[in-house]
Short mmCIF file of N, CA and C in Angstrom, two decimals:
data_model
loop_
_atom_site.label_atom_id
_atom_site.label_comp_id
_atom_site.label_asym_id
_atom_site.label_seq_id
_atom_site.Cartn_x
_atom_site.Cartn_y
_atom_site.Cartn_z
N MET A 1 -52.14 -22.38 -40.63
CA MET A 1 -51.51 -22.22 -41.97
C MET A 1 -50.56 -21.14 -42.38
N VAL A 2 -50.59 -19.94 -41.55
CA VAL A 2 -49.83 -19.02 -41.60
C VAL A 2 -48.43 -19.41 -40.61
N ARG A 3 -48.58 -20.20 -39.77
CA ARG A 3 -47.77 -20.75 -38.79
C ARG A 3 -46.66 -21.89 -39.90
N PHE A 4 -47.67 -22.60 -40.27
CA PHE A 4 -46.51 -23.43 -41.37
C PHE A 4 -45.81 -22.55 -42.30
N LEU A 5 -46.27 -21.82 -42.94
CA LEU A 5 -45.64 -20.80 -44.17
C LEU A 5 -44.47 -20.16 -43.52
N LEU A 6 -44.44 -19.68 -42.16
CA LEU A 6 -43.66 -18.78 -41.57
C LEU A 6 -42.38 -19.72 -41.40
N MET A 7 -42.70 -21.14 -40.98
CA MET A 7 -41.95 -22.09 -40.83
C MET A 7 -41.03 -22.39 -41.91
N LEU A 8 -41.63 -22.59 -43.26
CA LEU A 8 -41.53 -22.98 -44.37
C LEU A 8 -40.25 -22.25 -44.77
N LEU A 9 -40.61 -20.73 -44.31
CA LEU A 9 -39.86 -19.61 -45.11
C LEU A 9 -38.54 -19.56 -44.43
N ASN A 10 -38.62 -19.85 -42.98
CA ASN A 10 -37.34 -20.21 -42.44
C ASN A 10 -36.24 -21.04 -42.63
N VAL A 11 -37.23 -22.20 -42.85
CA VAL A 11 -36.01 -23.53 -42.97
C VAL A 11 -35.55 -23.14 -44.67
N LEU A 12 -36.28 -22.44 -45.61
CA LEU A 12 -35.68 -21.99 -47.07
C LEU A 12 -34.34 -20.88 -46.94
N LEU A 13 -34.95 -20.31 -45.85
CA LEU A 13 -33.99 -19.04 -45.67
C LEU A 13 -32.33 -19.66 -45.08
N LEU A 14 -32.64 -20.50 -44.35
CA LEU A 14 -31.60 -21.26 -43.66
C LEU A 14 -30.80 -22.03 -44.77
N LEU A 15 -31.45 -22.55 -45.60
CA LEU A 15 -30.73 -23.48 -46.44
C LEU A 15 -30.05 -22.33 -47.27
N ALA A 16 -30.62 -21.51 -47.71
CA ALA A 16 -30.19 -20.60 -48.80
C ALA A 16 -28.74 -20.05 -48.36
N CYS A 17 -28.77 -19.78 -47.11
CA CYS A 17 -27.47 -19.10 -46.31
C CYS A 17 -26.35 -20.39 -46.44
N ALA A 18 -26.85 -21.59 -45.67
CA ALA A 18 -25.79 -22.78 -46.04
C ALA A 18 -25.33 -22.56 -47.43
N GLN A 19 -26.22 -22.74 -48.41
CA GLN A 19 -25.79 -23.01 -49.84
C GLN A 19 -24.92 -21.77 -50.27
N GLN A 20 -24.95 -20.60 -49.88
CA GLN A 20 -24.43 -19.39 -50.04
C GLN A 20 -22.95 -19.60 -49.40
N LYS A 21 -22.68 -19.90 -48.33
CA LYS A 21 -21.49 -20.40 -47.46
C LYS A 21 -20.71 -21.39 -48.24
N LYS A 22 -21.34 -22.23 -48.67
CA LYS A 22 -20.68 -23.76 -49.35
C LYS A 22 -20.18 -23.06 -50.64
N GLU A 23 -20.87 -22.19 -51.45
CA GLU A 23 -20.21 -21.57 -52.88
C GLU A 23 -18.98 -20.89 -52.33
N ASN A 24 -19.03 -20.26 -51.13
CA ASN A 24 -17.73 -19.21 -51.15
C ASN A 24 -16.43 -19.95 -50.94
N THR A 25 -16.86 -21.04 -50.07
CA THR A 25 -15.44 -21.92 -49.87
C THR A 25 -14.84 -22.71 -51.27
N PHE A 26 -15.69 -22.92 -52.00
CA PHE A 26 -15.26 -23.36 -53.30
C PHE A 26 -14.66 -22.30 -54.09
N ASN A 27 -14.89 -21.14 -54.09
CA ASN A 27 -14.61 -20.01 -54.93
C ASN A 27 -13.02 -19.48 -54.21
N GLU A 28 -12.74 -19.71 -52.89
CA GLU A 28 -11.61 -19.40 -52.41
C GLU A 28 -10.30 -19.53 -53.08
N VAL A 29 -9.26 -19.13 -53.11
CA VAL A 29 -7.93 -19.60 -53.73
C VAL A 29 -6.92 -19.05 -52.85
N VAL A 30 -6.29 -20.18 -52.62
CA VAL A 30 -5.02 -20.10 -51.54
C VAL A 30 -3.73 -19.84 -52.65
N LEU A 31 -3.32 -18.52 -52.28
CA LEU A 31 -2.25 -17.89 -52.85
C LEU A 31 -1.17 -18.27 -52.28
N MET A 32 0.04 -18.98 -52.98
CA MET A 32 1.14 -19.53 -52.60
C MET A 32 2.39 -18.13 -52.77
N PRO A 33 3.15 -18.20 -51.86
CA PRO A 33 4.42 -16.79 -51.81
C PRO A 33 5.14 -17.30 -52.87
N VAL A 34 5.04 -17.49 -53.95
CA VAL A 34 5.77 -18.16 -55.08
C VAL A 34 6.81 -16.79 -55.51
N TYR A 35 6.52 -15.47 -55.34
CA TYR A 35 7.39 -14.43 -55.58
C TYR A 35 8.39 -14.52 -54.61
N GLN A 36 8.25 -14.87 -53.17
CA GLN A 36 9.61 -14.77 -52.42
C GLN A 36 10.28 -15.92 -52.83
N MET A 37 10.01 -16.92 -53.50
CA MET A 37 11.09 -18.11 -54.22
C MET A 37 11.82 -17.37 -55.05
N ASP A 38 11.31 -16.19 -56.03
CA ASP A 38 12.19 -15.68 -56.83
C ASP A 38 13.22 -14.64 -56.17
N SER A 39 12.69 -14.16 -55.04
CA SER A 39 13.67 -13.43 -54.28
C SER A 39 14.97 -14.18 -53.68
N ILE A 40 14.53 -15.67 -53.20
CA ILE A 40 15.62 -16.58 -52.76
C ILE A 40 16.55 -17.05 -53.96
N TYR A 41 15.83 -17.11 -54.91
CA TYR A 41 16.74 -17.54 -56.39
C TYR A 41 17.74 -16.21 -56.46
N HIS A 42 17.11 -15.12 -56.74
CA HIS A 42 17.82 -13.91 -56.77
C HIS A 42 18.96 -13.81 -55.93
N LEU A 43 19.08 -14.08 -54.84
CA LEU A 43 20.12 -14.07 -53.75
C LEU A 43 21.15 -15.05 -53.91
N PHE A 44 20.53 -16.47 -54.03
CA PHE A 44 21.67 -17.49 -53.94
C PHE A 44 21.85 -17.84 -55.39
N GLY A 45 20.80 -18.00 -56.47
CA GLY A 45 21.10 -18.22 -57.87
C GLY A 45 21.15 -19.80 -57.74
N ASN A 46 21.51 -20.46 -58.72
CA ASN A 46 21.95 -21.91 -58.82
C ASN A 46 23.33 -21.90 -58.53
N ASN A 47 23.71 -21.32 -57.42
CA ASN A 47 25.20 -21.06 -57.54
C ASN A 47 25.63 -22.20 -56.20
N ASN A 48 27.30 -22.31 -56.39
CA ASN A 48 27.82 -23.09 -55.27
C ASN A 48 28.75 -22.21 -54.51
N TRP A 49 28.66 -21.91 -53.31
CA TRP A 49 28.99 -20.99 -52.37
C TRP A 49 30.01 -21.75 -51.14
N ARG A 50 31.10 -20.90 -51.05
CA ARG A 50 31.96 -21.36 -50.12
C ARG A 50 31.84 -20.64 -48.72
N VAL A 51 31.28 -21.22 -47.73
CA VAL A 51 30.95 -20.84 -46.62
C VAL A 51 32.01 -20.91 -45.35
N ILE A 52 32.54 -19.62 -45.00
CA ILE A 52 33.67 -19.56 -44.24
C ILE A 52 33.40 -19.09 -42.47
N GLN A 53 33.61 -19.67 -41.78
CA GLN A 53 33.35 -19.17 -40.46
C GLN A 53 35.03 -19.55 -39.76
N GLY A 54 35.52 -18.61 -39.59
CA GLY A 54 37.16 -18.89 -38.95
C GLY A 54 37.95 -19.68 -39.84
N ARG A 55 38.55 -20.72 -39.40
CA ARG A 55 39.38 -21.38 -40.10
C ARG A 55 38.42 -22.65 -40.92
N ASP A 56 37.00 -22.66 -40.61
CA ASP A 56 36.08 -23.69 -40.94
C ASP A 56 35.68 -23.38 -42.30
N THR A 57 35.80 -24.34 -43.32
CA THR A 57 35.13 -23.99 -44.79
C THR A 57 34.41 -24.94 -44.85
N SER A 58 33.01 -25.03 -45.43
CA SER A 58 32.31 -25.90 -46.13
C SER A 58 31.61 -25.09 -47.20
N TYR A 59 30.74 -25.83 -47.90
CA TYR A 59 30.27 -25.56 -49.47
C TYR A 59 28.40 -25.71 -49.07
N VAL A 60 27.99 -24.77 -49.98
CA VAL A 60 26.59 -24.89 -50.05
C VAL A 60 26.18 -24.59 -51.51
N TYR A 61 25.58 -25.55 -52.21
CA TYR A 61 24.99 -25.54 -53.56
C TYR A 61 23.39 -25.35 -53.54
N PHE A 62 22.98 -24.14 -54.22
CA PHE A 62 21.45 -24.12 -54.39
C PHE A 62 21.17 -24.69 -55.56
N SER A 63 20.18 -25.39 -55.87
CA SER A 63 19.55 -25.61 -57.15
C SER A 63 18.03 -25.59 -57.30
N ARG A 64 17.50 -24.81 -57.89
CA ARG A 64 16.02 -24.32 -57.99
C ARG A 64 15.70 -25.65 -58.79
N GLN A 65 14.69 -26.31 -58.25
CA GLN A 65 14.13 -27.59 -59.01
C GLN A 65 12.70 -27.19 -59.94
N ASN A 66 12.10 -26.34 -59.34
CA ASN A 66 11.00 -25.79 -60.10
C ASN A 66 10.12 -24.60 -59.26
N ASP A 67 9.13 -23.80 -59.42
CA ASP A 67 8.82 -22.63 -59.04
C ASP A 67 8.52 -23.01 -57.44
N LEU A 68 8.24 -24.06 -56.91
CA LEU A 68 8.25 -24.31 -55.39
C LEU A 68 9.28 -25.32 -54.50
N LEU A 69 10.37 -25.19 -55.32
CA LEU A 69 11.22 -26.47 -54.49
C LEU A 69 12.68 -25.92 -54.80
N ILE A 70 13.34 -25.78 -53.92
CA ILE A 70 14.85 -25.48 -54.27
C ILE A 70 15.72 -26.69 -53.14
N HIS A 71 16.55 -27.31 -53.96
CA HIS A 71 17.25 -28.39 -53.12
C HIS A 71 18.63 -27.43 -52.81
N VAL A 72 19.22 -27.87 -51.48
CA VAL A 72 20.42 -27.10 -50.81
C VAL A 72 21.30 -28.42 -50.53
N TYR A 73 22.32 -28.49 -51.17
CA TYR A 73 23.48 -29.48 -51.04
C TYR A 73 24.37 -28.89 -50.05
N ASN A 74 24.82 -29.35 -49.02
CA ASN A 74 25.92 -28.94 -47.95
C ASN A 74 26.87 -29.76 -48.00
N PHE A 75 28.27 -29.70 -48.12
CA PHE A 75 29.19 -30.80 -47.99
C PHE A 75 30.78 -29.80 -47.92
N LYS A 76 31.33 -30.77 -47.25
CA LYS A 76 32.63 -30.42 -47.28
C LYS A 76 33.64 -31.08 -48.03
N MET A 77 35.05 -30.42 -48.26
CA MET A 77 35.88 -31.27 -49.17
C MET A 77 37.06 -31.68 -48.29
N GLN A 78 37.28 -33.01 -48.93
CA GLN A 78 38.48 -33.70 -47.97
C GLN A 78 39.21 -34.58 -49.13
N GLN A 79 40.54 -34.49 -49.14
CA GLN A 79 41.09 -35.25 -50.32
C GLN A 79 40.71 -34.99 -51.51
N GLY A 80 40.21 -33.77 -51.92
CA GLY A 80 39.63 -33.74 -53.27
C GLY A 80 38.52 -34.22 -53.52
N ASP A 81 37.73 -34.58 -52.63
CA ASP A 81 36.10 -35.03 -52.99
C ASP A 81 35.39 -34.64 -52.08
N SER A 82 34.00 -34.46 -52.23
CA SER A 82 33.11 -33.75 -51.34
C SER A 82 32.57 -34.92 -50.14
N VAL A 83 32.59 -34.54 -49.00
CA VAL A 83 32.40 -35.49 -48.02
C VAL A 83 31.22 -34.87 -46.97
N GLN A 84 30.71 -35.51 -46.24
CA GLN A 84 29.71 -35.12 -45.24
C GLN A 84 28.50 -34.24 -45.89
N SER A 85 28.24 -34.94 -47.05
CA SER A 85 27.18 -34.32 -47.82
C SER A 85 25.69 -34.20 -47.14
N ALA A 86 24.94 -33.36 -47.45
CA ALA A 86 23.48 -33.29 -46.62
C ALA A 86 22.63 -32.49 -47.67
N LEU A 87 21.53 -33.25 -47.72
CA LEU A 87 20.54 -32.34 -48.70
C LEU A 87 19.54 -31.90 -47.97
N GLN A 88 19.24 -30.46 -48.32
CA GLN A 88 18.17 -29.72 -47.61
C GLN A 88 17.13 -29.36 -48.59
N LYS A 89 15.87 -28.73 -47.92
CA LYS A 89 15.21 -28.29 -48.99
C LYS A 89 14.25 -26.93 -48.60
N ILE A 90 14.29 -26.02 -49.49
CA ILE A 90 13.35 -24.97 -49.68
C ILE A 90 12.17 -25.20 -50.08
N VAL A 91 10.87 -25.29 -49.35
CA VAL A 91 9.67 -25.60 -49.98
C VAL A 91 8.79 -24.29 -49.91
N CYS A 92 7.93 -24.20 -50.92
CA CYS A 92 6.86 -23.02 -51.08
C CYS A 92 5.48 -23.83 -50.79
N THR A 93 4.78 -23.60 -49.56
CA THR A 93 3.54 -23.99 -49.21
C THR A 93 2.29 -22.77 -49.16
N PRO A 94 1.20 -23.09 -49.01
CA PRO A 94 0.26 -22.23 -48.73
C PRO A 94 0.31 -21.67 -47.29
N LYS A 95 1.08 -22.02 -46.60
CA LYS A 95 1.45 -21.59 -45.26
C LYS A 95 2.53 -20.68 -45.06
N GLY A 96 3.62 -20.91 -46.24
CA GLY A 96 4.62 -19.95 -46.30
C GLY A 96 5.78 -21.03 -46.82
N ILE A 97 6.88 -20.04 -46.65
CA ILE A 97 8.13 -20.76 -47.19
C ILE A 97 9.11 -21.45 -46.14
N PHE A 98 9.34 -22.53 -46.33
CA PHE A 98 10.18 -23.37 -45.20
C PHE A 98 11.30 -23.82 -45.61
N TRP A 99 12.43 -23.78 -44.82
CA TRP A 99 13.88 -24.49 -45.20
C TRP A 99 13.84 -25.37 -44.44
N GLU A 100 13.98 -26.67 -44.92
CA GLU A 100 14.22 -27.93 -43.81
C GLU A 100 15.54 -28.38 -43.61
N LYS A 101 16.38 -27.68 -42.57
CA LYS A 101 17.80 -27.60 -42.31
C LYS A 101 18.23 -28.52 -41.39
N TYR A 102 18.70 -29.39 -41.65
CA TYR A 102 19.03 -30.58 -40.77
C TYR A 102 17.84 -30.73 -39.84
N LEU A 103 17.94 -30.94 -38.59
CA LEU A 103 16.69 -31.23 -37.89
C LEU A 103 15.77 -29.94 -37.68
N ASP A 104 16.21 -28.78 -38.19
CA ASP A 104 15.39 -27.61 -37.64
C ASP A 104 14.62 -27.41 -38.93
N THR A 105 13.34 -26.67 -38.80
CA THR A 105 12.68 -25.92 -39.95
C THR A 105 12.58 -24.42 -39.96
N PHE A 106 13.03 -23.69 -40.47
CA PHE A 106 12.76 -22.23 -40.65
C PHE A 106 11.91 -21.60 -41.45
N ARG A 107 11.44 -20.78 -41.13
CA ARG A 107 10.10 -20.31 -41.98
C ARG A 107 10.73 -18.76 -42.23
N LEU A 108 10.61 -18.76 -43.73
CA LEU A 108 10.92 -17.24 -44.08
C LEU A 108 9.76 -16.26 -43.76
N ILE A 109 10.48 -15.02 -43.07
CA ILE A 109 9.49 -14.03 -42.71
C ILE A 109 9.82 -12.56 -43.40
N SER A 110 10.76 -12.46 -44.12
CA SER A 110 11.10 -11.54 -45.11
C SER A 110 12.16 -11.54 -45.95
N ALA A 111 11.82 -11.27 -47.16
CA ALA A 111 12.42 -11.80 -48.47
C ALA A 111 12.64 -10.27 -49.21
N SER A 112 13.88 -10.04 -49.66
CA SER A 112 13.96 -8.85 -50.69
C SER A 112 15.39 -9.49 -51.53
N HIS A 113 15.66 -8.75 -52.51
CA HIS A 113 16.80 -8.80 -53.37
C HIS A 113 18.34 -8.89 -52.46
N LYS A 114 18.19 -8.07 -51.56
CA LYS A 114 19.40 -7.68 -50.87
C LYS A 114 19.59 -8.60 -49.34
N GLU A 115 18.32 -9.18 -49.05
CA GLU A 115 18.09 -9.78 -47.50
C GLU A 115 17.46 -10.71 -47.52
N LEU A 116 17.39 -11.99 -46.68
CA LEU A 116 16.57 -13.07 -46.32
C LEU A 116 16.47 -13.05 -44.84
N ILE A 117 15.51 -13.15 -44.02
CA ILE A 117 15.29 -13.43 -42.93
C ILE A 117 14.39 -14.64 -42.69
N TRP A 118 14.97 -15.61 -41.88
CA TRP A 118 14.22 -16.80 -41.53
C TRP A 118 14.09 -16.76 -40.03
N LEU A 119 13.06 -17.51 -39.51
CA LEU A 119 12.90 -17.96 -38.10
C LEU A 119 12.55 -19.36 -37.88
N ASN A 120 13.13 -19.62 -36.79
CA ASN A 120 13.23 -20.94 -36.27
C ASN A 120 12.89 -20.77 -34.57
N ASN A 121 11.77 -20.90 -34.22
CA ASN A 121 11.24 -20.52 -32.71
C ASN A 121 11.94 -19.22 -32.57
N LEU A 122 12.75 -19.19 -31.76
CA LEU A 122 13.08 -17.66 -31.49
C LEU A 122 14.49 -16.99 -31.97
N ASP A 123 15.10 -18.01 -32.86
CA ASP A 123 16.50 -18.23 -33.50
C ASP A 123 16.13 -17.31 -34.86
N THR A 124 16.78 -16.36 -35.41
CA THR A 124 16.83 -16.04 -36.61
C THR A 124 18.09 -16.35 -37.39
N LEU A 125 17.89 -16.37 -38.79
CA LEU A 125 18.97 -16.75 -39.72
C LEU A 125 18.71 -15.64 -40.79
N VAL A 126 19.74 -14.77 -41.00
CA VAL A 126 19.76 -13.61 -41.59
C VAL A 126 21.00 -13.68 -42.66
N PHE A 127 20.48 -13.78 -44.35
CA PHE A 127 21.41 -13.44 -45.01
C PHE A 127 21.40 -12.19 -45.81
N LYS A 128 22.82 -11.49 -45.94
CA LYS A 128 22.37 -10.38 -46.16
C LYS A 128 23.70 -10.16 -47.42
N VAL A 129 23.36 -9.12 -48.39
CA VAL A 129 24.54 -9.06 -49.50
C VAL A 129 25.58 -8.08 -48.80
N GLY A 130 26.70 -8.47 -48.99
CA GLY A 130 27.92 -7.72 -48.61
C GLY A 130 28.71 -7.39 -49.73
N ASN A 131 29.71 -7.28 -49.58
CA ASN A 131 30.70 -6.78 -50.74
C ASN A 131 31.20 -7.79 -51.49
N ASN A 132 31.55 -7.03 -52.66
CA ASN A 132 32.33 -8.31 -53.79
C ASN A 132 31.35 -9.56 -53.98
N HIS A 133 30.06 -9.25 -54.03
CA HIS A 133 29.14 -10.42 -54.20
C HIS A 133 29.00 -11.75 -53.30
N ALA A 134 29.67 -11.28 -52.14
CA ALA A 134 29.67 -12.02 -50.93
C ALA A 134 28.61 -11.77 -50.15
N LEU A 135 28.12 -12.87 -49.42
CA LEU A 135 26.85 -12.66 -48.23
C LEU A 135 27.18 -12.82 -47.06
N GLN A 136 26.88 -12.32 -46.19
CA GLN A 136 26.97 -12.61 -44.78
C GLN A 136 25.67 -13.35 -44.34
N GLN A 137 25.97 -14.15 -43.38
CA GLN A 137 25.09 -15.03 -42.89
C GLN A 137 25.56 -15.09 -41.47
N ARG A 138 24.20 -14.73 -40.44
CA ARG A 138 23.94 -14.59 -39.23
C ARG A 138 23.12 -15.42 -38.71
N TYR A 139 23.55 -16.16 -37.65
CA TYR A 139 22.71 -17.18 -37.12
C TYR A 139 23.23 -17.26 -35.41
N LYS A 140 22.57 -17.11 -34.41
CA LYS A 140 22.80 -17.21 -33.13
C LYS A 140 24.13 -16.32 -32.62
N SER A 141 24.13 -15.30 -33.13
CA SER A 141 25.26 -14.31 -33.07
C SER A 141 26.66 -14.80 -33.73
N ILE A 142 26.51 -15.65 -34.57
CA ILE A 142 27.54 -16.05 -35.36
C ILE A 142 27.90 -15.65 -36.80
N LEU A 143 28.79 -15.13 -37.21
CA LEU A 143 28.57 -14.51 -38.27
C LEU A 143 29.44 -15.46 -39.48
N TYR A 144 28.96 -15.75 -40.51
CA TYR A 144 29.56 -16.30 -41.76
C TYR A 144 29.70 -15.69 -42.86
N THR A 145 30.61 -15.77 -43.74
CA THR A 145 31.05 -15.26 -45.00
C THR A 145 30.61 -16.21 -45.93
N MET A 146 29.77 -15.97 -46.90
CA MET A 146 29.57 -16.83 -48.05
C MET A 146 29.92 -15.90 -49.29
N GLN A 147 31.09 -16.57 -50.35
CA GLN A 147 31.57 -16.53 -51.15
C GLN A 147 31.12 -17.29 -52.27
N PRO A 148 30.47 -16.56 -53.58
CA PRO A 148 30.32 -17.42 -54.61
C PRO A 148 31.59 -18.21 -55.47
N THR A 149 31.40 -19.53 -55.68
CA THR A 149 32.81 -19.97 -56.52
C THR A 149 32.20 -20.38 -57.66
N ILE A 150 33.22 -21.26 -58.35
CA ILE A 150 32.64 -21.70 -59.84
C ILE A 150 31.43 -22.48 -59.85
N ASN A 151 31.13 -22.88 -61.14
CA ASN A 151 29.94 -23.80 -61.06
C ASN A 151 30.33 -25.27 -60.46
N LEU A 152 29.64 -25.75 -59.81
CA LEU A 152 29.59 -27.36 -58.99
C LEU A 152 30.52 -28.26 -59.79
N THR A 153 30.39 -28.50 -60.97
CA THR A 153 30.85 -29.47 -61.39
C THR A 153 32.32 -29.25 -61.73
N ASP A 154 32.58 -28.22 -62.35
CA ASP A 154 34.13 -27.54 -62.38
C ASP A 154 34.54 -27.52 -61.38
N PHE A 155 34.04 -27.00 -60.24
CA PHE A 155 34.75 -27.17 -58.88
C PHE A 155 35.01 -28.41 -58.19
N LEU A 156 34.16 -29.55 -58.18
CA LEU A 156 34.64 -30.82 -58.07
C LEU A 156 35.63 -31.35 -58.69
N ILE A 157 35.80 -31.10 -60.06
CA ILE A 157 36.81 -32.00 -61.11
C ILE A 157 38.12 -31.18 -60.72
N ARG A 158 37.89 -29.67 -60.48
CA ARG A 158 39.21 -29.12 -60.36
C ARG A 158 39.62 -29.45 -59.10
N SER A 159 38.96 -29.52 -57.94
CA SER A 159 39.39 -30.03 -56.51
C SER A 159 39.98 -31.09 -56.37
N HIS A 160 39.58 -32.04 -57.35
CA HIS A 160 39.98 -33.69 -57.37
C HIS A 160 41.17 -33.68 -58.18
N TYR A 161 41.37 -32.82 -59.10
CA TYR A 161 42.55 -32.72 -60.09
C TYR A 161 43.94 -32.07 -59.19
N ASP A 162 43.31 -31.26 -58.22
CA ASP A 162 44.40 -30.43 -57.51
C ASP A 162 44.99 -31.11 -56.34
N TYR A 163 44.22 -32.28 -55.97
CA TYR A 163 44.46 -33.05 -54.81
C TYR A 163 45.37 -34.31 -55.49
N LEU A 164 44.90 -34.51 -56.60
CA LEU A 164 46.15 -35.83 -57.56
C LEU A 164 47.59 -34.81 -57.71
N HIS A 165 47.43 -33.71 -57.97
CA HIS A 165 48.68 -33.17 -58.97
C HIS A 165 49.18 -32.00 -58.10
N GLY A 166 48.66 -31.77 -56.94
CA GLY A 166 49.21 -30.84 -56.00
C GLY A 166 49.11 -29.39 -56.21
N THR A 167 48.26 -29.15 -57.28
CA THR A 167 48.22 -27.85 -57.83
C THR A 167 47.24 -27.15 -57.21
N HIS A 168 46.51 -25.62 -57.68
CA HIS A 168 45.58 -25.05 -56.76
C HIS A 168 44.69 -24.33 -57.89
N TYR A 169 44.16 -24.95 -58.95
CA TYR A 169 43.15 -24.39 -59.92
C TYR A 169 41.73 -24.04 -59.19
N ALA A 170 41.41 -24.92 -58.72
CA ALA A 170 39.99 -24.90 -58.25
C ALA A 170 39.69 -23.73 -57.29
N ASP A 171 38.67 -22.96 -57.20
CA ASP A 171 38.53 -21.93 -56.53
C ASP A 171 37.92 -22.34 -55.07
N ASP A 172 39.10 -22.86 -54.49
CA ASP A 172 39.08 -23.64 -53.12
C ASP A 172 40.12 -22.89 -52.10
N THR A 173 39.90 -22.74 -50.84
CA THR A 173 40.79 -22.48 -49.92
C THR A 173 41.83 -23.46 -49.49
N ALA A 174 41.42 -24.55 -49.62
CA ALA A 174 42.30 -25.96 -49.24
C ALA A 174 43.40 -26.00 -50.01
N LYS A 175 44.60 -26.12 -49.45
CA LYS A 175 45.97 -26.47 -49.89
C LYS A 175 46.16 -27.95 -49.83
N PHE A 176 45.98 -28.70 -51.12
CA PHE A 176 46.22 -29.80 -51.05
C PHE A 176 47.70 -30.48 -51.31
N LYS A 177 48.29 -31.50 -50.41
CA LYS A 177 49.73 -32.00 -50.56
C LYS A 177 49.70 -32.83 -51.70
N ARG A 178 50.84 -32.81 -52.65
CA ARG A 178 50.89 -33.68 -53.94
C ARG A 178 50.77 -35.10 -53.48
N SER A 179 50.11 -35.85 -54.11
CA SER A 179 49.91 -37.08 -53.78
C SER A 179 50.64 -38.02 -54.45
N SER A 180 51.33 -39.17 -54.08
CA SER A 180 52.32 -39.79 -54.49
C SER A 180 51.81 -40.67 -55.34
N LYS A 181 50.45 -40.89 -55.40
CA LYS A 181 49.68 -41.99 -56.53
C LYS A 181 50.03 -41.15 -58.07
N LYS A 182 50.22 -41.91 -59.22
CA LYS A 182 50.05 -41.26 -60.35
C LYS A 182 49.61 -42.17 -61.20
#
């Protein structure tokens, strides 16, 4: 009888431990690094940026959709219109913040209001605040300068107008030739 009671006590003890462990997993909260999304937003804003590397110029527009998602539009300007457009995403997950950039995925490893550091395998992508509201972007030892431009809607309308009329009102480095169409 004593042996039966000891065995019953052991079974009850094991069941109590198993139940306790189950309750702990239910009460765990997975925190997502949303505060780092605010650092990204602080650095880029909902802005259109001109990216200059030597004589090559492209544009990047950041659009925060909600607390967990930022859309990133890359494009070039040709004949007063945006071409070679690509949509990228910056996504906040319980495992971290990821930038799905073309065929690569970068993971945010450090964020502040003055610098962002992303990692893809062994390559780092660094954005750092420079002079005159410009950003310095460094990737694979190549330095890019990012300059804020006017808002995206005005920029696209003015670029198209400049192309049609041979003017230069848009905050753009391209010098368009006067079009013969009117």
